[in-house]
mmCIF file of C-alpha atoms and ligand atoms in Angstrom:
data_model
loop_
_atom_site.group_PDB
_atom_site.id
_atom_site.type_symbol
_atom_site.label_atom_id
_atom_site.label_comp_id
_atom_site.label_asym_id
_atom_site.label_seq_id
_atom_site.Cartn_x
_atom_site.Cartn_y
_atom_site.Cartn_z
ATOM 1 C CA MET A 1 122.748 127.396 96.771
ATOM 2 C CA LEU A 2 122.850 123.788 95.594
ATOM 3 C CA ASP A 3 120.801 122.944 92.536
ATOM 4 C CA PHE A 4 119.423 119.547 93.473
ATOM 5 C CA HIS A 5 118.199 118.962 89.945
ATOM 6 C CA LYS A 6 121.700 119.024 88.505
ATOM 7 C CA ILE A 7 123.554 116.701 90.853
ATOM 8 C CA SER A 8 123.886 112.925 90.599
ATOM 9 C CA TRP A 9 122.423 110.411 93.066
ATOM 10 C CA GLU A 10 125.939 109.631 94.286
ATOM 11 C CA GLU A 11 126.518 113.308 95.092
ATOM 12 C CA PHE A 12 123.050 113.676 96.602
ATOM 13 C CA LYS A 13 123.623 110.765 98.992
ATOM 14 C CA LYS A 14 126.541 112.656 100.566
ATOM 15 C CA ILE A 15 124.467 115.730 101.465
ATOM 16 C CA SER A 16 123.441 116.176 105.102
ATOM 17 C CA LEU A 17 119.934 115.133 106.043
ATOM 18 C CA GLU A 18 118.978 118.689 107.067
ATOM 19 C CA LYS A 19 119.670 119.954 103.528
ATOM 20 C CA LYS A 20 118.200 116.937 101.755
ATOM 21 C CA VAL A 21 114.877 117.393 103.520
ATOM 22 C CA LEU A 22 114.235 120.555 101.473
ATOM 23 C CA TYR A 23 114.316 118.524 98.289
ATOM 24 C CA PHE A 24 111.491 116.322 99.591
ATOM 25 C CA ASN A 25 109.181 119.252 100.430
ATOM 26 C CA ARG A 26 107.046 121.233 97.990
ATOM 27 C CA ASP A 27 105.369 124.631 98.550
ATOM 28 C CA ASN A 28 106.332 124.504 102.238
ATOM 29 C CA ASN A 29 104.551 121.203 102.650
ATOM 30 C CA ILE A 30 105.885 117.692 103.101
ATOM 31 C CA PHE A 31 105.732 115.873 99.738
ATOM 32 C CA ASP A 32 107.845 112.703 99.966
ATOM 33 C CA VAL A 33 107.715 110.885 103.309
ATOM 34 C CA LEU A 34 111.005 109.051 103.670
ATOM 35 C CA PHE A 35 112.439 109.337 107.169
ATOM 36 C CA SER A 36 111.363 110.324 110.666
ATOM 37 C CA GLN A 37 113.720 113.290 110.755
ATOM 38 C CA GLN A 38 111.388 115.116 108.336
ATOM 39 C CA PHE A 39 108.860 115.648 111.116
ATOM 40 C CA ASP A 40 109.104 118.493 113.578
ATOM 41 C CA ARG A 41 106.834 119.196 116.509
ATOM 42 C CA VAL A 42 104.598 121.588 114.533
ATOM 43 C CA LEU A 43 103.932 118.990 111.836
ATOM 44 C CA LEU A 44 103.439 116.235 114.417
ATOM 45 C CA ASP A 45 100.858 118.352 116.252
ATOM 46 C CA GLN A 46 99.035 119.107 112.985
ATOM 47 C CA LEU A 47 98.925 115.404 112.149
ATOM 48 C CA TYR A 48 97.765 114.478 115.638
ATOM 49 C CA ASN A 49 94.872 116.935 115.495
ATOM 50 C CA LEU A 50 93.980 116.011 111.916
ATOM 51 C CA THR A 51 93.945 112.311 112.807
ATOM 52 C CA ASN A 52 91.517 113.039 115.658
ATOM 53 C CA THR A 53 89.312 115.104 113.320
ATOM 54 C CA ILE A 54 89.232 112.315 110.710
ATOM 55 C CA ARG A 55 88.296 109.748 113.366
ATOM 56 C CA LYS A 56 85.454 111.948 114.506
ATOM 57 C CA LEU A 57 84.208 112.603 110.951
ATOM 58 C CA SER A 58 84.284 108.882 110.199
ATOM 59 C CA LYS A 59 81.701 108.244 112.892
ATOM 60 C CA SER A 60 78.894 109.815 110.830
ATOM 61 C CA GLU A 61 77.549 109.014 107.384
ATOM 62 C CA GLU A 62 77.882 112.648 106.336
ATOM 63 C CA GLY A 63 81.494 112.789 107.521
ATOM 64 C CA ARG A 64 82.425 109.572 105.708
ATOM 65 C CA HIS A 65 80.767 110.839 102.548
ATOM 66 C CA PHE A 66 82.666 114.133 102.779
ATOM 67 C CA LEU A 67 86.020 112.345 103.201
ATOM 68 C CA ALA A 68 85.335 109.905 100.363
ATOM 69 C CA ASN A 69 84.771 112.796 97.980
ATOM 70 C CA LEU A 70 88.068 114.535 98.638
ATOM 71 C CA LEU A 71 90.299 112.653 96.175
ATOM 72 C CA PRO A 72 88.025 110.614 93.897
ATOM 73 C CA HIS A 73 90.216 111.030 90.804
ATOM 74 C CA HIS A 74 93.445 110.055 92.483
ATOM 75 C CA ARG A 75 95.129 106.697 92.009
ATOM 76 C CA ALA A 76 97.621 105.205 94.473
ATOM 77 C CA MET A 77 100.147 102.444 93.820
ATOM 78 C CA LEU A 78 101.118 100.269 96.751
ATOM 79 C CA TYR A 79 104.488 98.857 95.687
ATOM 80 C CA PHE A 80 105.145 96.351 98.483
ATOM 81 C CA VAL A 81 107.881 93.918 97.525
ATOM 82 C CA GLN A 82 108.479 92.749 101.104
ATOM 83 C CA PRO A 83 105.870 90.923 103.242
ATOM 84 C CA SER A 84 103.218 93.074 104.915
ATOM 85 C CA THR A 85 99.724 92.657 106.311
ATOM 86 C CA ARG A 86 98.951 95.674 108.509
ATOM 87 C CA THR A 87 100.880 98.398 106.743
ATOM 88 C CA PHE A 88 99.581 97.324 103.337
ATOM 89 C CA LEU A 89 95.964 97.066 104.447
ATOM 90 C CA SER A 90 96.012 100.253 106.470
ATOM 91 C CA PHE A 91 97.411 102.252 103.544
ATOM 92 C CA ALA A 92 94.833 100.668 101.219
ATOM 93 C CA SER A 93 92.064 101.562 103.698
ATOM 94 C CA ALA A 94 93.411 105.090 104.209
ATOM 95 C CA CYS A 95 93.373 105.657 100.430
ATOM 96 C CA GLN A 96 89.789 104.349 100.254
ATOM 97 C CA ILE A 97 88.626 106.585 103.113
ATOM 98 C CA LEU A 98 89.744 109.567 100.989
ATOM 99 C CA GLY A 99 88.062 108.144 97.882
ATOM 100 C CA MET A 100 91.244 107.134 96.062
ATOM 101 C CA HIS A 101 91.640 104.108 93.800
ATOM 102 C CA VAL A 102 94.270 101.601 94.837
ATOM 103 C CA SER A 103 96.444 99.201 92.800
ATOM 104 C CA ASP A 104 99.317 97.077 94.023
ATOM 105 C CA VAL A 105 102.445 95.143 93.167
ATOM 106 C CA ARG A 106 103.365 92.710 95.915
ATOM 107 C CA SER A 107 106.408 90.930 94.558
ATOM 108 C CA VAL A 108 109.231 91.764 92.160
ATOM 109 C CA GLU A 109 108.438 88.372 90.609
ATOM 110 C CA THR A 110 105.400 89.966 88.981
ATOM 111 C CA SER A 111 107.135 93.204 88.014
ATOM 112 C CA SER A 112 109.425 93.873 85.059
ATOM 113 C CA GLU A 113 112.303 94.112 87.516
ATOM 114 C CA VAL A 114 112.689 90.331 86.911
ATOM 115 C CA LYS A 115 113.119 91.020 83.193
ATOM 116 C CA GLY A 116 116.118 93.124 84.082
ATOM 117 C CA GLU A 117 114.410 96.510 84.163
ATOM 118 C CA SER A 118 116.172 98.849 86.520
ATOM 119 C CA PHE A 119 114.451 99.946 89.713
ATOM 120 C CA VAL A 120 114.494 103.549 88.526
ATOM 121 C CA ASP A 121 112.763 102.676 85.236
ATOM 122 C CA THR A 122 110.137 100.666 87.117
ATOM 123 C CA ILE A 123 109.388 103.624 89.392
ATOM 124 C CA ARG A 124 109.268 105.995 86.423
ATOM 125 C CA THR A 125 106.715 103.680 84.804
ATOM 126 C CA ILE A 126 104.613 103.613 87.975
ATOM 127 C CA SER A 127 104.653 107.403 88.127
ATOM 128 C CA SER A 128 103.142 107.549 84.623
ATOM 129 C CA PHE A 129 99.894 106.005 85.838
ATOM 130 C CA PHE A 130 99.538 106.996 89.487
ATOM 131 C CA ASP A 131 99.333 110.083 91.690
ATOM 132 C CA LEU A 132 101.135 108.608 94.684
ATOM 133 C CA VAL A 133 103.366 105.616 95.406
ATOM 134 C CA VAL A 134 103.659 103.885 98.770
ATOM 135 C CA MET A 135 106.726 101.664 98.857
ATOM 136 C CA ARG A 136 107.998 98.825 100.997
ATOM 137 C CA TYR A 137 111.399 97.517 100.013
ATOM 138 C CA PRO A 138 113.766 94.980 101.646
ATOM 139 C CA GLU A 139 116.777 97.298 101.449
ATOM 140 C CA PRO A 140 117.371 100.817 102.695
ATOM 141 C CA GLY A 141 117.646 103.823 100.397
ATOM 142 C CA TYR A 142 115.266 102.776 97.612
ATOM 143 C CA ALA A 143 112.326 104.981 98.607
ATOM 144 C CA GLU A 144 114.739 107.899 98.760
ATOM 145 C CA LEU A 145 116.196 107.000 95.349
ATOM 146 C CA ALA A 146 112.669 106.803 93.899
ATOM 147 C CA ALA A 147 111.797 110.234 95.315
ATOM 148 C CA PHE A 148 115.109 111.708 94.137
ATOM 149 C CA GLU A 149 114.562 110.481 90.571
ATOM 150 C CA LEU A 150 110.872 111.399 90.349
ATOM 151 C CA ASN A 151 111.493 114.929 91.628
ATOM 152 C CA ARG A 152 113.656 115.498 88.533
ATOM 153 C CA THR A 153 110.871 114.528 86.107
ATOM 154 C CA ASN A 154 108.035 116.653 84.750
ATOM 155 C CA ARG A 155 105.498 114.630 86.690
ATOM 156 C CA PRO A 156 106.782 114.052 90.215
ATOM 157 C CA ILE A 157 104.430 112.138 92.503
ATOM 158 C CA PRO A 158 104.835 111.768 96.283
ATOM 159 C CA VAL A 159 106.756 108.705 97.487
ATOM 160 C CA ILE A 160 105.868 107.323 100.908
ATOM 161 C CA ASN A 161 108.283 104.970 102.659
ATOM 162 C CA ALA A 162 106.329 102.067 104.186
ATOM 163 C CA GLY A 163 109.449 100.288 105.440
ATOM 164 C CA SER A 164 112.971 100.359 104.022
ATOM 165 C CA GLY A 165 114.949 97.306 105.124
ATOM 166 C CA LYS A 166 116.424 97.545 108.614
ATOM 167 C CA ASP A 167 116.612 101.300 108.345
ATOM 168 C CA GLN A 168 113.333 103.230 108.631
ATOM 169 C CA HIS A 169 109.572 102.875 108.966
ATOM 170 C CA PRO A 170 108.440 106.484 109.451
ATOM 171 C CA THR A 171 104.676 105.953 109.129
ATOM 172 C CA GLN A 172 104.776 103.228 111.798
ATOM 173 C CA ALA A 173 106.568 105.732 114.037
ATOM 174 C CA LEU A 174 103.805 108.272 113.359
ATOM 175 C CA LEU A 175 101.113 105.847 114.430
ATOM 176 C CA ASP A 176 103.152 104.786 117.458
ATOM 177 C CA ILE A 177 103.464 108.427 118.531
ATOM 178 C CA TYR A 178 99.750 108.934 117.929
ATOM 179 C CA THR A 179 98.942 105.887 120.085
ATOM 180 C CA LEU A 180 101.249 107.072 122.868
ATOM 181 C CA ARG A 181 99.748 110.576 122.811
ATOM 182 C CA ARG A 182 96.171 109.243 122.829
ATOM 183 C CA SER A 183 97.045 106.950 125.719
ATOM 184 C CA PHE A 184 98.324 109.870 127.797
ATOM 185 C CA GLU A 185 95.744 112.378 126.566
ATOM 186 C CA GLU A 186 93.960 112.570 129.904
ATOM 187 C CA ILE A 187 97.126 112.899 131.972
ATOM 188 C CA ASP A 188 99.037 115.561 130.049
ATOM 189 C CA HIS A 189 96.966 116.383 126.946
ATOM 190 C CA GLY A 190 99.103 114.096 124.818
ATOM 191 C CA ASP A 191 102.368 115.864 125.466
ATOM 192 C CA LEU A 192 104.515 112.824 126.488
ATOM 193 C CA LYS A 193 106.563 115.114 128.724
ATOM 194 C CA ASN A 194 108.620 113.247 131.359
ATOM 195 C CA LYS A 195 107.632 109.845 130.051
ATOM 196 C CA THR A 196 109.859 106.791 130.196
ATOM 197 C CA ILE A 197 109.527 104.615 127.112
ATOM 198 C CA MET A 198 111.039 101.143 127.223
ATOM 199 C CA MET A 199 111.817 99.416 123.910
ATOM 200 C CA VAL A 200 112.381 95.686 123.988
ATOM 201 C CA GLY A 201 113.568 92.890 121.686
ATOM 202 C CA ASP A 202 115.625 92.901 118.501
ATOM 203 C CA LEU A 203 116.635 96.551 118.609
ATOM 204 C CA LYS A 204 119.535 96.020 116.237
ATOM 205 C CA ARG A 205 117.472 95.043 113.196
ATOM 206 C CA GLY A 206 114.057 96.510 114.031
ATOM 207 C CA ARG A 207 113.355 99.555 111.863
ATOM 208 C CA THR A 208 110.296 100.599 113.900
ATOM 209 C CA VAL A 209 112.426 101.163 116.996
ATOM 210 C CA ARG A 210 114.855 103.291 115.023
ATOM 211 C CA SER A 211 112.158 105.492 113.479
ATOM 212 C CA LEU A 212 110.198 105.836 116.723
ATOM 213 C CA SER A 213 113.331 106.797 118.691
ATOM 214 C CA GLN A 214 114.108 109.524 116.165
ATOM 215 C CA LEU A 215 110.568 110.889 116.319
ATOM 216 C CA LEU A 216 110.614 110.983 120.118
ATOM 217 C CA THR A 217 113.283 113.695 120.012
ATOM 218 C CA ASN A 218 110.407 116.114 119.281
ATOM 219 C CA PHE A 219 109.171 115.753 122.872
ATOM 220 C CA LYS A 220 110.677 117.192 126.039
ATOM 221 C CA ASP A 221 112.192 115.292 128.958
ATOM 222 C CA ILE A 222 111.763 111.849 127.481
ATOM 223 C CA ARG A 223 113.757 108.923 128.797
ATOM 224 C CA ILE A 224 114.294 105.807 126.700
ATOM 225 C CA ILE A 225 115.300 102.407 128.081
ATOM 226 C CA PHE A 226 116.575 99.956 125.468
ATOM 227 C CA SER A 227 116.243 96.393 126.712
ATOM 228 C CA SER A 228 117.675 93.553 124.617
ATOM 229 C CA PRO A 229 120.132 90.668 124.637
ATOM 230 C CA PRO A 230 123.661 92.045 123.987
ATOM 231 C CA GLU A 231 123.595 90.645 120.420
ATOM 232 C CA PHE A 232 120.499 92.726 119.610
ATOM 233 C CA ALA A 233 121.593 96.017 121.165
ATOM 234 C CA ILE A 234 120.453 99.230 119.489
ATOM 235 C CA GLU A 235 122.952 100.624 116.975
ATOM 236 C CA LYS A 236 125.219 103.412 118.165
ATOM 237 C CA ASP A 237 124.051 105.921 115.542
ATOM 238 C CA ILE A 238 120.628 106.014 117.236
ATOM 239 C CA VAL A 239 122.063 106.365 120.752
ATOM 240 C CA ASN A 240 124.300 109.213 119.551
ATOM 241 C CA PHE A 241 121.391 110.925 117.794
ATOM 242 C CA LEU A 242 119.242 110.696 120.927
ATOM 243 C CA GLU A 243 121.943 111.993 123.227
ATOM 244 C CA LYS A 244 122.676 114.860 120.875
ATOM 245 C CA ASN A 245 118.988 115.722 121.159
ATOM 246 C CA ASN A 246 118.995 115.629 124.970
ATOM 247 C CA ILE A 247 117.151 112.344 125.398
ATOM 248 C CA SER A 248 118.305 110.318 128.335
ATOM 249 C CA VAL A 249 119.182 106.756 127.269
ATOM 250 C CA LEU A 250 119.692 103.636 129.346
ATOM 251 C CA GLU A 251 120.748 100.336 127.798
ATOM 252 C CA THR A 252 120.121 97.116 129.695
ATOM 253 C CA HIS A 253 120.274 93.371 129.103
ATOM 254 C CA ASP A 254 118.069 92.662 132.110
ATOM 255 C CA PHE A 255 114.420 92.802 131.024
ATOM 256 C CA GLU A 256 112.618 92.716 134.375
ATOM 257 C CA LYS A 257 114.922 95.028 136.328
ATOM 258 C CA HIS A 258 113.707 98.236 134.706
ATOM 259 C CA LEU A 259 110.136 97.172 133.912
ATOM 260 C CA PRO A 260 108.667 99.095 136.900
ATOM 261 C CA GLU A 261 110.081 102.374 135.544
ATOM 262 C CA ALA A 262 108.248 102.276 132.187
ATOM 263 C CA ASP A 263 105.255 104.486 131.374
ATOM 264 C CA ALA A 264 105.060 102.758 128.009
ATOM 265 C CA ILE A 265 106.628 99.537 126.851
ATOM 266 C CA TYR A 266 107.251 98.877 123.144
ATOM 267 C CA MET A 267 107.734 95.161 122.460
ATOM 268 C CA THR A 268 109.233 93.849 119.202
ATOM 269 C CA ARG A 269 109.898 90.462 117.602
ATOM 270 C CA VAL A 270 113.170 88.933 116.404
ATOM 271 C CA GLN A 271 113.833 90.124 112.832
ATOM 272 C CA ASN A 272 115.435 86.938 111.546
ATOM 273 C CA GLU A 273 114.592 87.620 107.915
ATOM 274 C CA TYR A 274 117.724 89.783 108.089
ATOM 275 C CA LYS A 275 120.729 87.528 108.474
ATOM 276 C CA THR A 276 123.409 89.110 110.587
ATOM 277 C CA GLU A 277 126.964 87.899 111.005
ATOM 278 C CA ASN A 278 127.814 86.387 114.383
ATOM 279 C CA ILE A 279 124.151 86.012 115.363
ATOM 280 C CA SER A 280 122.686 82.573 115.429
ATOM 281 C CA ASP A 281 119.052 83.263 116.243
ATOM 282 C CA ASP A 282 118.302 79.852 117.745
ATOM 283 C CA LYS A 283 121.096 80.181 120.320
ATOM 284 C CA LEU A 284 119.784 83.439 121.752
ATOM 285 C CA ASN A 285 117.966 83.628 125.003
ATOM 286 C CA ILE A 286 115.205 85.879 123.697
ATOM 287 C CA GLU A 287 112.506 84.109 125.762
ATOM 288 C CA GLN A 288 113.530 86.242 128.739
ATOM 289 C CA PHE A 289 112.482 89.363 126.856
ATOM 290 C CA ALA A 290 108.785 88.622 126.959
ATOM 291 C CA LEU A 291 105.797 90.009 128.815
ATOM 292 C CA THR A 292 103.957 87.187 130.573
ATOM 293 C CA PRO A 293 101.231 86.915 133.223
ATOM 294 C CA GLN A 294 104.120 86.186 135.651
ATOM 295 C CA ASN A 295 105.995 89.469 135.187
ATOM 296 C CA LEU A 296 103.099 91.756 134.211
ATOM 297 C CA HIS A 297 102.629 92.872 137.854
ATOM 298 C CA LEU A 298 105.991 94.682 137.608
ATOM 299 C CA LEU A 299 104.500 97.155 135.152
ATOM 300 C CA LYS A 300 102.930 100.390 136.475
ATOM 301 C CA LYS A 301 99.129 100.376 136.827
ATOM 302 C CA ASN A 302 98.658 103.097 134.219
ATOM 303 C CA ALA A 303 101.437 102.061 131.827
ATOM 304 C CA VAL A 304 100.620 101.105 128.236
ATOM 305 C CA ILE A 305 101.859 98.165 126.160
ATOM 306 C CA LEU A 306 102.561 98.691 122.455
ATOM 307 C CA HIS A 307 103.821 96.383 119.698
ATOM 308 C CA PRO A 308 104.126 97.190 115.967
ATOM 309 C CA LEU A 309 103.069 93.560 115.300
ATOM 310 C CA PRO A 310 103.363 90.842 114.074
ATOM 311 C CA ARG A 311 104.064 89.265 117.458
ATOM 312 C CA ARG A 312 105.575 85.905 118.219
ATOM 313 C CA HIS A 313 105.922 84.816 121.834
ATOM 314 C CA GLU A 314 107.025 88.213 123.232
ATOM 315 C CA ILE A 315 103.565 89.085 124.553
ATOM 316 C CA SER A 316 101.493 86.219 125.981
ATOM 317 C CA LEU A 317 98.017 85.990 124.503
ATOM 318 C CA GLU A 318 96.400 86.377 127.957
ATOM 319 C CA ILE A 319 97.772 89.932 128.116
ATOM 320 C CA ASP A 320 95.436 91.008 125.277
ATOM 321 C CA GLN A 321 92.678 91.299 127.905
ATOM 322 C CA ASP A 322 94.719 93.586 130.168
ATOM 323 C CA PRO A 323 93.516 97.221 129.979
ATOM 324 C CA ARG A 324 97.126 98.361 129.511
ATOM 325 C CA ALA A 325 97.425 96.463 126.190
ATOM 326 C CA VAL A 326 96.890 98.975 123.393
ATOM 327 C CA TYR A 327 98.474 97.115 120.451
ATOM 328 C CA TRP A 328 95.179 96.233 118.762
ATOM 329 C CA ARG A 329 94.038 99.837 119.059
ATOM 330 C CA GLN A 330 97.447 100.785 117.648
ATOM 331 C CA VAL A 331 96.670 98.801 114.455
ATOM 332 C CA ARG A 332 93.476 100.766 113.850
ATOM 333 C CA ASN A 333 95.219 104.015 114.727
ATOM 334 C CA GLY A 334 97.553 103.216 111.821
ATOM 335 C CA MET A 335 94.689 103.590 109.381
ATOM 336 C CA TRP A 336 93.622 106.964 110.802
ATOM 337 C CA THR A 337 97.186 108.267 111.023
ATOM 338 C CA ARG A 338 97.912 107.271 107.421
ATOM 339 C CA THR A 339 94.692 108.903 106.271
ATOM 340 C CA ALA A 340 95.818 112.145 107.934
ATOM 341 C CA LEU A 341 99.271 111.844 106.393
ATOM 342 C CA LEU A 342 97.929 111.242 102.873
ATOM 343 C CA ALA A 343 95.487 114.137 103.259
ATOM 344 C CA THR A 344 98.412 116.377 104.263
ATOM 345 C CA VAL A 345 100.701 115.276 101.429
ATOM 346 C CA LEU A 346 97.884 115.601 98.869
ATOM 347 C CA ASN A 347 96.857 119.048 100.150
ATOM 348 C CA VAL A 348 93.341 118.404 101.425
ATOM 349 C CA ALA A 349 94.097 118.842 105.135
ATOM 350 C CA ASP A 350 92.727 122.411 105.165
ATOM 351 C CA LYS A 351 89.440 121.280 103.644
ATOM 352 C CA ILE A 352 89.092 118.647 106.382
ATOM 353 C CA ASN A 353 89.900 121.158 109.123
ATOM 354 C CA GLN A 354 87.339 123.633 107.771
ATOM 355 C CA PHE A 355 84.510 121.132 107.332
ATOM 356 C CA GLN A 356 81.606 121.580 109.765
ATOM 357 C CA LEU A 357 79.344 118.644 110.433
HETATM 358 C C1 LIG B 401 106.914 96.048 111.394
HETATM 359 C C2 LIG B 401 107.821 96.135 110.187
HETATM 360 O O1 LIG B 401 107.440 95.754 109.089
HETATM 361 O O2 LIG B 401 108.924 96.618 110.397
HETATM 362 N N1 LIG B 401 105.612 95.641 111.062
HETATM 363 C C3 LIG B 401 104.693 96.596 110.741
HETATM 364 O O3 LIG B 401 104.841 97.305 109.785
HETATM 365 N N2 LIG B 401 103.658 96.743 111.581
HETATM 366 C C4 LIG B 401 107.493 95.232 112.498
HETATM 367 C C5 LIG B 401 107.894 93.827 112.234
HETATM 368 O O4 LIG B 401 107.745 93.297 111.125
HETATM 369 O O5 LIG B 401 108.380 93.210 113.176
#
């Protein structure tokens, strides 16, 4: 049996994901939240039900009071050194719903990293003051490195990945799954069985698409259509992972052709903060990959439209009024989903489930 505490980061990085996951759990419970592959169907169902319970409790004064007294002595650090509006605010709100105190660092310019302090020392410092760290970083691997290092100290605190470069955004995927399940609640009790999900836009550099695709492997008979210009095609590692997990995948460069087949459409923007060789963003014909009042009729009557946001031109503003548009609801769902996730990681989920109004 491998002793994770004795090996170096370089050695740890080479270990398979299935084995690594154990290192990020504690007492049979998820502790660090780093990648979508940590979630199985049992955990997803628990989170789905807990999110619904928290929403319900939040409707009454008594319920809100109960939630706000669950973690009053806990402090959370939101270490977001890459731009964020929704994810930052929804984590801050989720912490507040559970009664936690929130502090933040929003740029390395204001952190001792600019004085030459190593990332690991900065994280170690943060862990001295806080009970949880939520991290957004422009490059992949840093949330995992933070969790790896902190788990070897005497005072490990959970690390939550709120976006790691082009790689992963697991909590966005959780809220996307929650929104999809809620949308289909009446049809199949939120099972997503036999659903066709179409993902559109910059699939090459969009981390939300990667994390959501991985999470969808927990549902049966799902079909995914990836629709993008050839330059923005989804990376092969995701297609291979999906096919290995029996998800049927179709890749297309024709946006409108497959629109009528979608039960849910997941729009994304061009991620041009990440410069990629051989892609000149202004030369691309991305305008074709947009939902407009002209092509909206191609979408099924009971389909749903999601977007992780921020949006640019890929969904016309007029579509906000269409009953199939759920992206604003999706934003609020993010707050409830993150509240459920934090409650799970910080071991108060049982208390919430047992509470009777
Ligand atoms: C996404 C992200 O940061 O990856 N935004 C978000 O968290 N809602 C999507 C994006 O920026 O395009």
